[in-house]
PDB file of C-alpha atoms and ligand atoms in Angstrom:
ATOM      1  CA  UNK A   1      -1.230  -8.720  18.139  1.00  0.00           C
ATOM      2  CA  UNK A   2      -4.055 -10.320  16.927  1.00  0.00           C
ATOM      3  CA  UNK A   3      -4.114 -11.032  13.534  1.00  0.00           C
ATOM      4  CA  UNK A   4      -6.398 -13.038  11.107  1.00  0.00           C
ATOM      5  CA  UNK A   5      -7.102 -13.394   7.460  1.00  0.00           C
ATOM      6  CA  UNK A   6     -10.901 -11.991   6.555  1.00  0.00           C
ATOM      7  CA  UNK A   7     -11.700 -12.484   3.017  1.00  0.00           C
ATOM      8  CA  UNK A   8     -10.165 -11.968  -0.535  1.00  0.00           C
ATOM      9  CA  UNK A   9     -11.974  -9.891  -3.194  1.00  0.00           C
ATOM     10  CA  UNK A  10     -11.474 -10.195  -7.086  1.00  0.00           C
ATOM     11  CA  UNK A  11     -14.498  -7.566  -7.931  1.00  0.00           C
ATOM     12  CA  UNK A  12     -16.349  -4.887  -6.454  1.00  0.00           C
ATOM     13  CA  UNK A  13     -19.550  -6.886  -5.545  1.00  0.00           C
ATOM     14  CA  UNK A  14     -17.094  -9.079  -3.102  1.00  0.00           C
ATOM     15  CA  UNK A  15     -15.745  -5.953  -1.117  1.00  0.00           C
ATOM     16  CA  UNK A  16     -16.478  -7.188   2.465  1.00  0.00           C
ATOM     17  CA  UNK A  17     -19.855  -5.083   3.849  1.00  0.00           C
ATOM     18  CA  UNK A  18     -18.183  -4.480   6.850  1.00  0.00           C
ATOM     19  CA  UNK A  19     -17.312  -1.293   9.586  1.00  0.00           C
ATOM     20  CA  UNK A  20     -14.115  -1.942  10.920  1.00  0.00           C
ATOM     21  CA  UNK A  21     -11.646   1.060   9.914  1.00  0.00           C
ATOM     22  CA  UNK A  22      -8.996   0.165   7.411  1.00  0.00           C
ATOM     23  CA  UNK A  23      -5.886   0.934   6.046  1.00  0.00           C
ATOM     24  CA  UNK A  24      -4.764  -0.189   2.724  1.00  0.00           C
ATOM     25  CA  UNK A  25      -1.635  -1.008   1.200  1.00  0.00           C
ATOM     26  CA  UNK A  26      -1.411   0.178  -2.653  1.00  0.00           C
ATOM     27  CA  UNK A  27       1.491   0.129  -5.138  1.00  0.00           C
ATOM     28  CA  UNK A  28       3.198  -1.500  -8.116  1.00  0.00           C
ATOM     29  CA  UNK A  29       3.769  -5.270  -8.134  1.00  0.00           C
ATOM     30  CA  UNK A  30       6.837  -6.512  -6.492  1.00  0.00           C
ATOM     31  CA  UNK A  31       7.137  -3.050  -3.932  1.00  0.00           C
ATOM     32  CA  UNK A  32       6.780  -4.730  -0.984  1.00  0.00           C
ATOM     33  CA  UNK A  33       3.032  -4.358   0.395  1.00  0.00           C
ATOM     34  CA  UNK A  34       2.552  -7.850   1.252  1.00  0.00           C
ATOM     35  CA  UNK A  35       6.022  -7.755   2.770  1.00  0.00           C
ATOM     36  CA  UNK A  36       5.158  -4.521   4.201  1.00  0.00           C
ATOM     37  CA  UNK A  37       1.937  -5.820   6.151  1.00  0.00           C
ATOM     38  CA  UNK A  38       3.526  -8.660   7.654  1.00  0.00           C
ATOM     39  CA  UNK A  39       6.330  -6.914   9.281  1.00  0.00           C
ATOM     40  CA  UNK A  40       3.912  -4.197  10.980  1.00  0.00           C
ATOM     41  CA  UNK A  41       1.868  -7.448  12.155  1.00  0.00           C
ATOM     42  CA  UNK A  42       4.893  -9.162  13.437  1.00  0.00           C
ATOM     43  CA  UNK A  43       3.443 -12.210  11.257  1.00  0.00           C
ATOM     44  CA  UNK A  44       5.824 -13.714   8.860  1.00  0.00           C
ATOM     45  CA  UNK A  45       3.564 -15.735   6.762  1.00  0.00           C
ATOM     46  CA  UNK A  46      -0.076 -13.886   7.256  1.00  0.00           C
ATOM     47  CA  UNK A  47       0.191 -11.915   3.701  1.00  0.00           C
ATOM     48  CA  UNK A  48       1.420 -14.059   0.764  1.00  0.00           C
ATOM     49  CA  UNK A  49       4.833 -12.801  -0.730  1.00  0.00           C
ATOM     50  CA  UNK A  50       6.538 -13.668  -3.507  1.00  0.00           C
ATOM     51  CA  UNK A  51       9.482 -12.876  -6.193  1.00  0.00           C
ATOM     52  CA  UNK A  52       7.174 -13.079  -8.950  1.00  0.00           C
ATOM     53  CA  UNK A  53       5.354 -10.053  -9.416  1.00  0.00           C
ATOM     54  CA  UNK A  54       1.691 -10.051  -9.502  1.00  0.00           C
ATOM     55  CA  UNK A  55       1.466 -12.094  -6.756  1.00  0.00           C
ATOM     56  CA  UNK A  56      -1.066 -11.042  -5.076  1.00  0.00           C
ATOM     57  CA  UNK A  57      -4.005 -10.415  -7.604  1.00  0.00           C
ATOM     58  CA  UNK A  58      -7.031  -9.627  -5.032  1.00  0.00           C
ATOM     59  CA  UNK A  59      -7.788  -7.210  -2.301  1.00  0.00           C
ATOM     60  CA  UNK A  60      -6.789  -9.474   0.499  1.00  0.00           C
ATOM     61  CA  UNK A  61      -8.799  -8.553   3.864  1.00  0.00           C
ATOM     62  CA  UNK A  62      -7.388  -9.280   7.421  1.00  0.00           C
ATOM     63  CA  UNK A  63      -8.439  -8.308  10.506  1.00  0.00           C
ATOM     64  CA  UNK A  64      -6.268  -6.656  13.187  1.00  0.00           C
ATOM     65  CA  UNK A  65      -6.991  -6.185  17.026  1.00  0.00           C
ATOM     66  CA  UNK A  66     -10.693  -6.712  16.290  1.00  0.00           C
ATOM     67  CA  UNK A  67     -10.097  -3.097  15.747  1.00  0.00           C
ATOM     68  CA  UNK A  68      -8.764  -2.739  12.051  1.00  0.00           C
ATOM     69  CA  UNK A  69      -8.588  -4.018   8.534  1.00  0.00           C
ATOM     70  CA  UNK A  70      -5.539  -3.794   6.599  1.00  0.00           C
ATOM     71  CA  UNK A  71      -5.967  -4.586   2.924  1.00  0.00           C
ATOM     72  CA  UNK A  72      -3.498  -6.216   0.794  1.00  0.00           C
ATOM     73  CA  UNK A  73      -4.663  -4.452  -2.812  1.00  0.00           C
ATOM     74  CA  UNK A  74      -3.243  -6.157  -6.010  1.00  0.00           C
ATOM     75  CA  UNK A  75      -0.202  -4.483  -7.452  1.00  0.00           C
ATOM     76  CA  UNK A  76      -0.405  -2.738 -10.553  1.00  0.00           C
ATOM     77  CA  UNK A  77       2.145  -1.830 -13.411  1.00  0.00           C
ATOM     78  CA  UNK A  78       3.055  -5.949 -14.197  1.00  0.00           C
ATOM     79  CA  UNK A  79       3.915  -5.668 -17.576  1.00  0.00           C
ATOM     80  CA  UNK A  80       2.576  -8.905 -18.393  1.00  0.00           C
ATOM     81  CA  UNK A  81      -0.814  -7.821 -17.308  1.00  0.00           C
ATOM     82  CA  UNK A  82      -2.993  -7.339 -20.221  1.00  0.00           C
ATOM     83  CA  UNK A  83      -5.576  -4.663 -21.249  1.00  0.00           C
ATOM     84  CA  UNK A  84      -8.878  -6.935 -19.975  1.00  0.00           C
ATOM     85  CA  UNK A  85      -7.183  -7.188 -16.327  1.00  0.00           C
ATOM     86  CA  UNK A  86      -6.231  -3.805 -15.645  1.00  0.00           C
ATOM     87  CA  UNK A  87      -9.761  -2.438 -16.685  1.00  0.00           C
ATOM     88  CA  UNK A  88     -10.603  -5.210 -13.666  1.00  0.00           C
ATOM     89  CA  UNK A  89      -8.353  -3.993 -11.462  1.00  0.00           C
ATOM     90  CA  UNK A  90      -9.198  -0.371 -12.182  1.00  0.00           C
ATOM     91  CA  UNK A  91     -12.921  -1.030 -11.051  1.00  0.00           C
ATOM     92  CA  UNK A  92     -11.959  -2.867  -8.235  1.00  0.00           C
ATOM     93  CA  UNK A  93      -9.487   0.057  -6.911  1.00  0.00           C
ATOM     94  CA  UNK A  94     -12.577   2.351  -7.701  1.00  0.00           C
ATOM     95  CA  UNK A  95     -15.083   0.334  -5.538  1.00  0.00           C
ATOM     96  CA  UNK A  96     -12.124   0.339  -2.947  1.00  0.00           C
ATOM     97  CA  UNK A  97     -11.436   3.676  -2.939  1.00  0.00           C
ATOM     98  CA  UNK A  98     -15.005   4.942  -2.320  1.00  0.00           C
ATOM     99  CA  UNK A  99     -15.422   2.790   1.048  1.00  0.00           C
ATOM    100  CA  UNK A 100     -16.139   5.011   3.683  1.00  0.00           C
ATOM    101  CA  UNK A 101     -14.350   3.162   6.087  1.00  0.00           C
ATOM    102  CA  UNK A 102     -11.189   3.872   4.598  1.00  0.00           C
ATOM    103  CA  UNK A 103      -8.929   5.198   7.689  1.00  0.00           C
ATOM    104  CA  UNK A 104      -5.814   6.163   5.570  1.00  0.00           C
ATOM    105  CA  UNK A 105      -4.445   4.362   2.252  1.00  0.00           C
ATOM    106  CA  UNK A 106      -0.874   3.996   2.123  1.00  0.00           C
ATOM    107  CA  UNK A 107       0.951   4.419  -1.132  1.00  0.00           C
ATOM    108  CA  UNK A 108       3.804   2.455  -1.599  1.00  0.00           C
ATOM    109  CA  UNK A 109       6.928   3.298  -3.867  1.00  0.00           C
ATOM    110  CA  UNK A 110      10.333   1.972  -4.774  1.00  0.00           C
ATOM    111  CA  UNK A 111      12.816   4.653  -3.852  1.00  0.00           C
ATOM    112  CA  UNK A 112      15.063   3.477  -7.076  1.00  0.00           C
ATOM    113  CA  UNK A 113      12.006   4.193  -9.209  1.00  0.00           C
ATOM    114  CA  UNK A 114      10.847   6.808 -11.093  1.00  0.00           C
ATOM    115  CA  UNK A 115       7.060   7.529 -11.121  1.00  0.00           C
ATOM    116  CA  UNK A 116       5.569   7.000 -14.396  1.00  0.00           C
ATOM    117  CA  UNK A 117       2.328   8.214 -15.287  1.00  0.00           C
ATOM    118  CA  UNK A 118       0.311   5.218 -14.142  1.00  0.00           C
ATOM    119  CA  UNK A 119       1.660   6.171 -10.409  1.00  0.00           C
ATOM    120  CA  UNK A 120       0.552   9.603 -10.835  1.00  0.00           C
ATOM    121  CA  UNK A 121      -2.886   8.867 -12.259  1.00  0.00           C
ATOM    122  CA  UNK A 122      -3.187   6.869  -9.215  1.00  0.00           C
ATOM    123  CA  UNK A 123      -2.003   9.459  -6.885  1.00  0.00           C
ATOM    124  CA  UNK A 124      -4.051  12.017  -8.215  1.00  0.00           C
ATOM    125  CA  UNK A 125      -7.365   9.800  -7.465  1.00  0.00           C
ATOM    126  CA  UNK A 126      -5.974   9.248  -4.075  1.00  0.00           C
ATOM    127  CA  UNK A 127      -5.788  12.340  -3.398  1.00  0.00           C
ATOM    128  CA  UNK A 128      -9.266  13.488  -4.010  1.00  0.00           C
ATOM    129  CA  UNK A 129     -10.121  11.059  -1.201  1.00  0.00           C
ATOM    130  CA  UNK A 130      -8.553  11.137   2.252  1.00  0.00           C
ATOM    131  CA  UNK A 131      -4.841  11.976   3.444  1.00  0.00           C
ATOM    132  CA  UNK A 132      -2.202   9.766   1.946  1.00  0.00           C
ATOM    133  CA  UNK A 133       0.576   8.051   3.915  1.00  0.00           C
ATOM    134  CA  UNK A 134       3.541   7.082   1.326  1.00  0.00           C
ATOM    135  CA  UNK A 135       5.908   4.659   2.059  1.00  0.00           C
ATOM    136  CA  UNK A 136       9.299   4.453   0.587  1.00  0.00           C
ATOM    137  CA  UNK A 137      10.172   0.671   0.271  1.00  0.00           C
ATOM    138  CA  UNK A 138      13.498  -1.140   0.166  1.00  0.00           C
ATOM    139  CA  UNK A 139      15.733   1.579   1.707  1.00  0.00           C
ATOM    140  CA  UNK A 140      18.082  -0.817   2.489  1.00  0.00           C
ATOM    141  CA  UNK A 141      19.153  -0.440  -1.254  1.00  0.00           C
ATOM    142  CA  UNK A 142      19.897   3.207  -0.969  1.00  0.00           C
ATOM    143  CA  UNK A 143      22.702   5.087   0.802  1.00  0.00           C
ATOM    144  CA  UNK A 144      21.721   8.143   2.998  1.00  0.00           C
ATOM    145  CA  UNK A 145      22.040  10.352   0.425  1.00  0.00           C
ATOM    146  CA  UNK A 146      20.160   8.427  -1.992  1.00  0.00           C
ATOM    147  CA  UNK A 147      17.693   8.042   0.335  1.00  0.00           C
ATOM    148  CA  UNK A 148      17.405  11.997   0.930  1.00  0.00           C
ATOM    149  CA  UNK A 149      17.137  12.552  -2.692  1.00  0.00           C
ATOM    150  CA  UNK A 150      14.724  10.053  -2.861  1.00  0.00           C
ATOM    151  CA  UNK A 151      12.361  11.611  -0.271  1.00  0.00           C
ATOM    152  CA  UNK A 152      12.872  15.120  -2.066  1.00  0.00           C
ATOM    153  CA  UNK A 153      11.990  13.853  -5.452  1.00  0.00           C
ATOM    154  CA  UNK A 154       8.892  12.625  -4.136  1.00  0.00           C
ATOM    155  CA  UNK A 155       7.842  15.098  -1.852  1.00  0.00           C
ATOM    156  CA  UNK A 156       7.877  17.178  -4.928  1.00  0.00           C
ATOM    157  CA  UNK A 157       6.139  15.337  -7.345  1.00  0.00           C
ATOM    158  CA  UNK A 158       3.348  14.695  -4.548  1.00  0.00           C
ATOM    159  CA  UNK A 159       2.878  18.503  -4.140  1.00  0.00           C
ATOM    160  CA  UNK A 160       2.810  18.703  -8.078  1.00  0.00           C
ATOM    161  CA  UNK A 161       0.076  16.294  -7.737  1.00  0.00           C
ATOM    162  CA  UNK A 162      -1.453  18.314  -5.290  1.00  0.00           C
ATOM    163  CA  UNK A 163      -2.151  15.130  -3.853  1.00  0.00           C
ATOM    164  CA  UNK A 164      -2.869  15.486  -0.156  1.00  0.00           C
ATOM    165  CA  UNK A 165       0.335  14.145   2.103  1.00  0.00           C
ATOM    166  CA  UNK A 166       0.034  12.924   5.057  1.00  0.00           C
ATOM    167  CA  UNK A 167       3.331  11.628   5.810  1.00  0.00           C
ATOM    168  CA  UNK A 168       6.588   9.848   4.409  1.00  0.00           C
ATOM    169  CA  UNK A 169       8.052   7.182   6.285  1.00  0.00           C
ATOM    170  CA  UNK A 170      11.244   5.156   4.416  1.00  0.00           C
ATOM    171  CA  UNK A 171      10.710   1.401   5.643  1.00  0.00           C
ATOM    172  CA  UNK A 172      12.965  -1.377   4.964  1.00  0.00           C
ATOM    173  CA  UNK A 173      11.668  -5.236   6.373  1.00  0.00           C
ATOM    174  CA  UNK A 174      14.767  -6.486   5.780  1.00  0.00           C
ATOM    175  CA  UNK A 175      16.557  -4.565   8.141  1.00  0.00           C
ATOM    176  CA  UNK A 176      13.509  -3.447  10.364  1.00  0.00           C
ATOM    177  CA  UNK A 177      13.759   0.558   9.338  1.00  0.00           C
ATOM    178  CA  UNK A 178      11.061   2.559  10.005  1.00  0.00           C
ATOM    179  CA  UNK A 179       8.563  -0.357  10.618  1.00  0.00           C
ATOM    180  CA  UNK A 180       7.959   0.514  14.836  1.00  0.00           C
ATOM    181  CA  UNK A 181       7.328   4.071  13.735  1.00  0.00           C
ATOM    182  CA  UNK A 182       5.066   3.270  11.018  1.00  0.00           C
ATOM    183  CA  UNK A 183       3.214   0.922  13.442  1.00  0.00           C
ATOM    184  CA  UNK A 184       2.937   3.427  16.026  1.00  0.00           C
ATOM    185  CA  UNK A 185       1.720   5.777  13.691  1.00  0.00           C
ATOM    186  CA  UNK A 186      -1.147   3.941  12.365  1.00  0.00           C
ATOM    187  CA  UNK A 187      -2.340   2.742  15.350  1.00  0.00           C
ATOM    188  CA  UNK A 188      -2.840   6.670  16.795  1.00  0.00           C
ATOM    189  CA  UNK A 189      -5.359   6.308  14.028  1.00  0.00           C
ATOM    190  CA  UNK A 190      -9.002   6.110  14.071  1.00  0.00           C
ATOM    191  CA  UNK A 191     -12.077   6.906  11.805  1.00  0.00           C
TER     192      UNK A 191
HETATM  193  N1  GTP B   1      15.536  -5.738  -0.324  1.00  0.00           N
HETATM  194  C1  GTP B   1      14.600  -5.233   0.003  1.00  0.00           C
HETATM  195  N2  GTP B   1      14.026  -6.432  -0.386  1.00  0.00           N
HETATM  196  C2  GTP B   1      12.204  -6.580  -0.192  1.00  0.00           C
HETATM  197  C3  GTP B   1      11.980  -5.636   0.987  1.00  0.00           C
HETATM  198  N3  GTP B   1      10.436  -5.985   1.169  1.00  0.00           N
HETATM  199  C4  GTP B   1       9.903  -6.797   0.057  1.00  0.00           C
HETATM  200  N4  GTP B   1      10.913  -7.470  -0.503  1.00  0.00           N
HETATM  201  C5  GTP B   1      11.184  -8.361  -1.464  1.00  0.00           C
HETATM  202  O1  GTP B   1      10.346  -7.624  -2.696  1.00  0.00           O
HETATM  203  C6  GTP B   1       9.860  -8.942  -3.347  1.00  0.00           C
HETATM  204  C7  GTP B   1       8.242  -8.362  -3.359  1.00  0.00           C
HETATM  205  O2  GTP B   1       7.622  -8.257  -1.941  1.00  0.00           O
HETATM  206  P1  GTP B   1       5.875  -8.500  -2.379  1.00  0.00           P
HETATM  207  O3  GTP B   1       5.940  -8.248  -0.336  1.00  0.00           O
HETATM  208  O4  GTP B   1       5.435  -9.418  -2.319  1.00  0.00           O
HETATM  209  O5  GTP B   1       5.903  -7.212  -2.880  1.00  0.00           O
HETATM  210  P2  GTP B   1       3.832  -6.840  -3.085  1.00  0.00           P
HETATM  211  O6  GTP B   1       4.048  -5.212  -3.439  1.00  0.00           O
HETATM  212  O7  GTP B   1       3.118  -7.342  -2.140  1.00  0.00           O
HETATM  213  O8  GTP B   1       4.034  -7.570  -4.688  1.00  0.00           O
HETATM  214  P3  GTP B   1       2.646  -8.344  -5.569  1.00  0.00           P
HETATM  215  O9  GTP B   1       1.765  -9.221  -4.233  1.00  0.00           O
HETATM  216  O10 GTP B   1       3.095  -8.648  -6.828  1.00  0.00           O
HETATM  217  O11 GTP B   1       1.728  -6.609  -6.216  1.00  0.00           O
HETATM  218  C8  GTP B   1      10.001 -10.063  -2.625  1.00  0.00           C
HETATM  219  O12 GTP B   1      11.270 -10.778  -3.331  1.00  0.00           O
HETATM  220  C9  GTP B   1      10.783  -9.459  -0.969  1.00  0.00           C
HETATM  221  O13 GTP B   1      11.325 -10.478  -0.038  1.00  0.00           O
HETATM  222  C10 GTP B   1      12.760  -4.924   1.858  1.00  0.00           C
HETATM  223  O14 GTP B   1      12.346  -3.847   2.840  1.00  0.00           O
HETATM  224  N5  GTP B   1      14.114  -4.683   0.816  1.00  0.00           N
HETATM  225 MG1   MG B   2       1.960  -8.992  -2.612  1.00  0.00          MG
END
């Protein structure tokens, strides 16, 4: 797989004027967005990961096989983030989600956590556009019955928001669960 870093955008005006089809990775700080990108792309250090929430503060663009962009979006819900920062985040997200080249947005969610208002808002917003791929992360932290319960809970929550659910995947970047399946699915999609 050929992968390279393209650019980063902190503001709407900095989003690259490109035409390749895009997959974006969105979710709370620390949910595992950067780790998932690295696992899918079989590249340990492409997207920077960290134990400290809020590591990724810009939209980072990577080119995959000269064919797609993977976009590591900045996380949200990090308590130390001030309101002004949240507004910047909102502006960047609004501009990003309007991009016509988006193939799918991937909404990542930690199966151990409840969904909060900010998650529901984002879900509603995302669903006005393309169908969404939902990815439950860190599934190594759940046993089989917890995993099933979390999936059902989430599917119901998504439906209650009228979100356009494409597929649900459960992944672990530590155990490599669900990664090949997700990659195979993404690479069948195009604009
Ligand atoms: N147990 C477990 N931990 C994981 C998994 N994936 C990522 N992590 C850990 O979760 C932490 C955050 O991972 P990141 O990939 O940096 O998360 P992020 O969503 O990019 O975070 P921000 O950039 O801050 O928004 C790191 O300590 C990872 O090692 C997983 O599948 N299982
Ligand atoms: Mg990150």
